[in-house]
Short mmCIF file of C-alpha atoms and ligand atoms in Angstrom, two decimals:
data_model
loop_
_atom_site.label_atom_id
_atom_site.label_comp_id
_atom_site.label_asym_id
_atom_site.label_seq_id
_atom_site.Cartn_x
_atom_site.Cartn_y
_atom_site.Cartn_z
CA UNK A 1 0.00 0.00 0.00
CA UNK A 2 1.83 3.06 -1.60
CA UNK A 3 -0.32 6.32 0.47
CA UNK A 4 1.88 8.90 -1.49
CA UNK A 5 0.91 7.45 -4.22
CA UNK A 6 -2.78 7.03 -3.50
CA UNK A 7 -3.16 10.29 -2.04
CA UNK A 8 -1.95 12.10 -5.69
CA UNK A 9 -4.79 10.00 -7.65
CA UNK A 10 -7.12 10.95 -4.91
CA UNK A 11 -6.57 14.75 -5.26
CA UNK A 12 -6.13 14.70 -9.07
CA UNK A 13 -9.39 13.73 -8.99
CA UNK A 14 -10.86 16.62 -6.51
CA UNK A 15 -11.50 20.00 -8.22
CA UNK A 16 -9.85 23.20 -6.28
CA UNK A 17 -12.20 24.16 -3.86
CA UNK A 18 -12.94 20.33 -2.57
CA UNK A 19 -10.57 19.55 0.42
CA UNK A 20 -9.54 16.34 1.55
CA UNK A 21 -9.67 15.02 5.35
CA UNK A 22 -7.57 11.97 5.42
CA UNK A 23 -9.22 9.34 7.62
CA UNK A 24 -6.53 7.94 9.51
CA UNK A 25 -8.24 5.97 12.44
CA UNK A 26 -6.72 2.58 13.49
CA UNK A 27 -3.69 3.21 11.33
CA UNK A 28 -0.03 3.96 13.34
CA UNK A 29 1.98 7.25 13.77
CA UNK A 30 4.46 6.65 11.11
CA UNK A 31 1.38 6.12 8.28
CA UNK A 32 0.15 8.92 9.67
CA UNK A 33 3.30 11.01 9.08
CA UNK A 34 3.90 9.44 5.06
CA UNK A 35 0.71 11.15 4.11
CA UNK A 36 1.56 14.31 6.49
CA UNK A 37 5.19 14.09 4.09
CA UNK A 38 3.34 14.08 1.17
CA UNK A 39 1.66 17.50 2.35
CA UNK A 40 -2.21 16.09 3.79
CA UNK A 41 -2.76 18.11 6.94
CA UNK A 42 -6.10 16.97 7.78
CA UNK A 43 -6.29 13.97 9.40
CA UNK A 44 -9.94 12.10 10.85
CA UNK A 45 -10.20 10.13 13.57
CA UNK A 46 -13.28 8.39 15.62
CA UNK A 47 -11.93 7.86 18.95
CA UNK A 48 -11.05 10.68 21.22
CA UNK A 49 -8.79 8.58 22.90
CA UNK A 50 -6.77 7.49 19.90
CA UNK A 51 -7.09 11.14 18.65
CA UNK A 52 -4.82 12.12 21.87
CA UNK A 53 -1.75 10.43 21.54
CA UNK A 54 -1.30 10.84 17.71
CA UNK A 55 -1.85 15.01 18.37
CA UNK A 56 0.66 14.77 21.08
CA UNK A 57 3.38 12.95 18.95
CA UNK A 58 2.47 14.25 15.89
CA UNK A 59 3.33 18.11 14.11
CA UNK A 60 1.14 20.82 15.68
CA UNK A 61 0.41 21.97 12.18
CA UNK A 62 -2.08 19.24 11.65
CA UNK A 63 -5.77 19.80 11.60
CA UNK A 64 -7.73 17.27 13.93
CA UNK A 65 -10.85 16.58 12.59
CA UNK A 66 -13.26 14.22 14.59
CA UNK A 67 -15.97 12.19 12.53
CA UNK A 68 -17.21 9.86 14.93
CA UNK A 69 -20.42 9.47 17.22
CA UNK A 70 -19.09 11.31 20.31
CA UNK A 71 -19.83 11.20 24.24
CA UNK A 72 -20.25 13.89 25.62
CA UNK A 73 -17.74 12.92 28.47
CA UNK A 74 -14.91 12.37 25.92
CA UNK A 75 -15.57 16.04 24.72
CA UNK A 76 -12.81 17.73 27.20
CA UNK A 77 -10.13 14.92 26.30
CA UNK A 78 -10.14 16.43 22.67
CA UNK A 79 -11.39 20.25 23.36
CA UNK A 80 -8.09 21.36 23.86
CA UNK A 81 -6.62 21.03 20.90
CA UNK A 82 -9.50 19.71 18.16
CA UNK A 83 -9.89 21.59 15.10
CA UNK A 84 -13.48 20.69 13.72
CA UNK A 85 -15.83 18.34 14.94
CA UNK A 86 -17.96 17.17 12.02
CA UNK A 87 -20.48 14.43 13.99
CA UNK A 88 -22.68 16.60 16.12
CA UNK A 89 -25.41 14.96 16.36
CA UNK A 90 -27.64 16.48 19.27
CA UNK A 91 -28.29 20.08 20.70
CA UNK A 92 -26.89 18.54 24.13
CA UNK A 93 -23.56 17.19 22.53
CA UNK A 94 -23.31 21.29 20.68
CA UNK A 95 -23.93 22.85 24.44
CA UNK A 96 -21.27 20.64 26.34
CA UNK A 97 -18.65 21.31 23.59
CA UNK A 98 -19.41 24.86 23.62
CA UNK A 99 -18.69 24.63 27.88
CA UNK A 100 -15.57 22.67 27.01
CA UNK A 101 -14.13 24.83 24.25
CA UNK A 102 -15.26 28.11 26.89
CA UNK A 103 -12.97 26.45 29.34
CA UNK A 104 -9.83 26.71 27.40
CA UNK A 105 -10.70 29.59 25.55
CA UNK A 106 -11.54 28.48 22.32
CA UNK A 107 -13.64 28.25 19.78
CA UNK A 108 -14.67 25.04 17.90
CA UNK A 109 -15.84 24.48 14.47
CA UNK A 110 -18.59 21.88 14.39
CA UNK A 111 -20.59 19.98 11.22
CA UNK A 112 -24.17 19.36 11.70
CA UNK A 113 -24.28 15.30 11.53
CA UNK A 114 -27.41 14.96 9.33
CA UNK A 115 -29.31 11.27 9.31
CA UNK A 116 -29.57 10.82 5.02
CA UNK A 117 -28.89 7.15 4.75
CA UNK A 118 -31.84 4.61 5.57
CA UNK A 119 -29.76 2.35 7.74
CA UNK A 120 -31.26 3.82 11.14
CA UNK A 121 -27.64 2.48 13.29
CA UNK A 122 -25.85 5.47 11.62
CA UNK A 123 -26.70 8.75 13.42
CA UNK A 124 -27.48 12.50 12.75
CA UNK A 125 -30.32 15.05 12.95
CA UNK A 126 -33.57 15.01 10.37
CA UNK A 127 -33.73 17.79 8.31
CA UNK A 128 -36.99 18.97 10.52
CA UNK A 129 -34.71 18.55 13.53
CA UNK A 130 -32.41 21.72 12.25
CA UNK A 131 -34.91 23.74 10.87
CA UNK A 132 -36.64 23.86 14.68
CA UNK A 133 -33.47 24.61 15.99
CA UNK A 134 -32.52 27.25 13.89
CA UNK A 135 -36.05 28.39 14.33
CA UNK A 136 -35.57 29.09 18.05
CA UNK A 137 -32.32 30.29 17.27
CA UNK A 138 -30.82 27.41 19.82
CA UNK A 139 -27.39 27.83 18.56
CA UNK A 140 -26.96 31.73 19.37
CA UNK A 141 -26.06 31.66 22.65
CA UNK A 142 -23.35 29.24 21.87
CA UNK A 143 -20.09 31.53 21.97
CA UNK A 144 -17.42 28.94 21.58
CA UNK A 145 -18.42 26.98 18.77
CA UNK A 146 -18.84 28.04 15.28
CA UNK A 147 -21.26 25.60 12.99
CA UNK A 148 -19.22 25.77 9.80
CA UNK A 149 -21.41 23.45 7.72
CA UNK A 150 -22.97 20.19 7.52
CA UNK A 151 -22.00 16.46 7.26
CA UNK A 152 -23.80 13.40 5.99
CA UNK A 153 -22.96 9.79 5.09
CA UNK A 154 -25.01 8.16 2.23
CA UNK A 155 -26.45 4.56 2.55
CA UNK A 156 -23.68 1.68 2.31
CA UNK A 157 -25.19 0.67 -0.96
CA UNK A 158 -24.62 0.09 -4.54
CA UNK A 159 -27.31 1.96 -6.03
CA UNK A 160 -25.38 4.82 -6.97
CA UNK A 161 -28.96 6.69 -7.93
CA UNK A 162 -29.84 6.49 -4.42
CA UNK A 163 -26.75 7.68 -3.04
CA UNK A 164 -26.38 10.79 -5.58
CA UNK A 165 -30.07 10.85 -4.35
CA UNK A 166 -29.38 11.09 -0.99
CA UNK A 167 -26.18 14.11 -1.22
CA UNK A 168 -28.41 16.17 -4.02
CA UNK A 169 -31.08 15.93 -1.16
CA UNK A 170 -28.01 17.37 1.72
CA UNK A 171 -26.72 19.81 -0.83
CA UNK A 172 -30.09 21.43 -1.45
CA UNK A 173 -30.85 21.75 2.67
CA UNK A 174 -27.79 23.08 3.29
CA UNK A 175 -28.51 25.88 0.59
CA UNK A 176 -31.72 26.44 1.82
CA UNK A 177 -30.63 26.78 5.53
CA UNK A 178 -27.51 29.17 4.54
CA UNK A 179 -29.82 31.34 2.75
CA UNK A 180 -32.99 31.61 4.99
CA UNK A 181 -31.26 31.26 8.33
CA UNK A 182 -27.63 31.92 8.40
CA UNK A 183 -27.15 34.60 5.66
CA UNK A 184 -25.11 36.48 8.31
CA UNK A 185 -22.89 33.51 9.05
CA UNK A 186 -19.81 33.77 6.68
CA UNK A 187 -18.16 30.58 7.95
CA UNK A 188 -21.45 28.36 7.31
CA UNK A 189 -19.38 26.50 3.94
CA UNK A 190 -18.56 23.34 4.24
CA UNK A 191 -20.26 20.26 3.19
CA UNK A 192 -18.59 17.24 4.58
CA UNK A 193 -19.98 13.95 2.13
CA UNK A 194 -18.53 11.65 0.59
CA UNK A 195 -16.12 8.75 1.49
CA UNK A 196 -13.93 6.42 -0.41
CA UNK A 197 -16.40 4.53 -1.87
CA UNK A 198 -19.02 7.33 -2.91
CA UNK A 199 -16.71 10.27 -2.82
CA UNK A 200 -16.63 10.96 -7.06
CA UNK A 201 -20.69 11.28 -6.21
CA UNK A 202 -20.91 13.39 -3.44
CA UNK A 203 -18.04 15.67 -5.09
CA UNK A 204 -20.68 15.42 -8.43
CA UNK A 205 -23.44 17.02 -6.03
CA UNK A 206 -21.46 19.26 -4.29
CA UNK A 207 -19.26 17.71 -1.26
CA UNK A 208 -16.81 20.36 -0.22
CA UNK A 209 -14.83 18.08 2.06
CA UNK A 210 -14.23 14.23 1.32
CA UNK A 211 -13.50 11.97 4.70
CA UNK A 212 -11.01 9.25 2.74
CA UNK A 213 -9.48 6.26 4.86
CA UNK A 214 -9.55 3.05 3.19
CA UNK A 215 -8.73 4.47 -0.48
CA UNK A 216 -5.58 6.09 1.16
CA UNK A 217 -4.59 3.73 3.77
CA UNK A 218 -5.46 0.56 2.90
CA UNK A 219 -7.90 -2.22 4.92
CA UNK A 220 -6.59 -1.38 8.81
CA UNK A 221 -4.49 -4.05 10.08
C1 PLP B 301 -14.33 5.61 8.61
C2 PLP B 301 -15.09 6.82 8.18
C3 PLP B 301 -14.82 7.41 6.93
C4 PLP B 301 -13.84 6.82 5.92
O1 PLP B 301 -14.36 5.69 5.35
P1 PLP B 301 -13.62 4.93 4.15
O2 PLP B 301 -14.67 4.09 3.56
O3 PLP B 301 -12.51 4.15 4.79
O4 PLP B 301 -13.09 5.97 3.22
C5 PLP B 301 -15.50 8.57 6.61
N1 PLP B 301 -16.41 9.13 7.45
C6 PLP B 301 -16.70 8.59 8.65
C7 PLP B 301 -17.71 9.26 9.51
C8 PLP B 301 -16.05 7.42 9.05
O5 PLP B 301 -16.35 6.88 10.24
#
């Protein structure tokens, strides 16, 4: 498994403004640090405890990026130093990360997890669930995060109509939502979809930040 080399075909194939979060849970330090060599500063990771070490060893120029579900009492293990959390998946999880960001005087970028597969073990808000919270403005008071877009992970499937179905569906919400209820928001611009084996799709229908592992890494050992 050559990740230089798989991480140039992945980003020939991603236009300009399409950036690339290289999924790098279960894999070691030193894989970790070929792709960093190779210039991917972005890395993904699901565990807060695995997240730890590897930001501790690891260059202080990299971006952590958590993508998994998350407790809520594993938040202040990563608030210190986490970049973006892209699985937020309740109004609870948003308000303790806020507290924990507050407490080391910070402020946290967070994706909106949003439920658009039909497998109902993979998390996220409904679309109606947003649109009530953005109604009672819920996420104003929050002063230590900033929601910079939304994330979404397609049914594991091989219908590709239903997948492009599913990210044309999170592509149009998210425009809809930017426009009627955070027009003043000028960091609301990311749309996290796509992963290595749907990412050409999601890109296709608008994805402005792939979450690769597999396709860069390999099968974890
Ligand atoms: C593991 C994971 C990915 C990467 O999946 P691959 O199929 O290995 O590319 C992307 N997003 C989330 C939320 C993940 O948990």
């Amino acid at each position: 498994m050559n990740v230089v080399e798989n991480l140039r075909k992945i980003k020939e194939t991603l236009p300009e403004n399409v950036r690339l979060t290289a999924v790098s849970k279960f894999h070691s330090e030193s894989v970790l640090m070929e792709a960093y060599g190779a210039g991917q500063h972005i890395f993904g990771e699901n565990h807060a405890q695995e997240m730890v070490p590897k930001y501790e060893h690891l260059p202080k120029d990299i971006e952590w990026h958590f993508i998994g579900h998350l407790q809520a009492n594993k938040i202040k293990l990563i608030a210190p130093f986490v970049h973006t959390i892209q699985s937020v998946d309740s109004l609870r999880l948003l308000e303790e990360i806020n507290r924990c960001a507050g407490k080391h005087n910070r402020k946290i970028n967070v994706l909106l997890q949003i439920h658009i597969a039909q497998e109902a073990h993979k998390f996220g808000f409904l679309y109606e669930d947003i649109e009530k919270l953005l109604n009672e403005r819920a996420f104003d008071a929050l002063e230590h995060i900033r929601i910079t877009g939304l994330m979404g992970m397609a049914t594991f499937t091989g219908d590709e109509r239903q997948i492009r179905r599913e990210f044309s569906g999170l592509h149009t919400f998210f425009t809809k939502i930017k426009k009627i209820y955070l027009a003043g928001n000028h960091f609301f611009n990311e749309l996290s979809m796509g992963m290595s084996n749907d990412y050409l799709i999601a890109v296709e229908e608008g994805s402005t930040m792939v979450r690769i592992g597999g396709k860069i890494f390999g099968r974890r050992i």
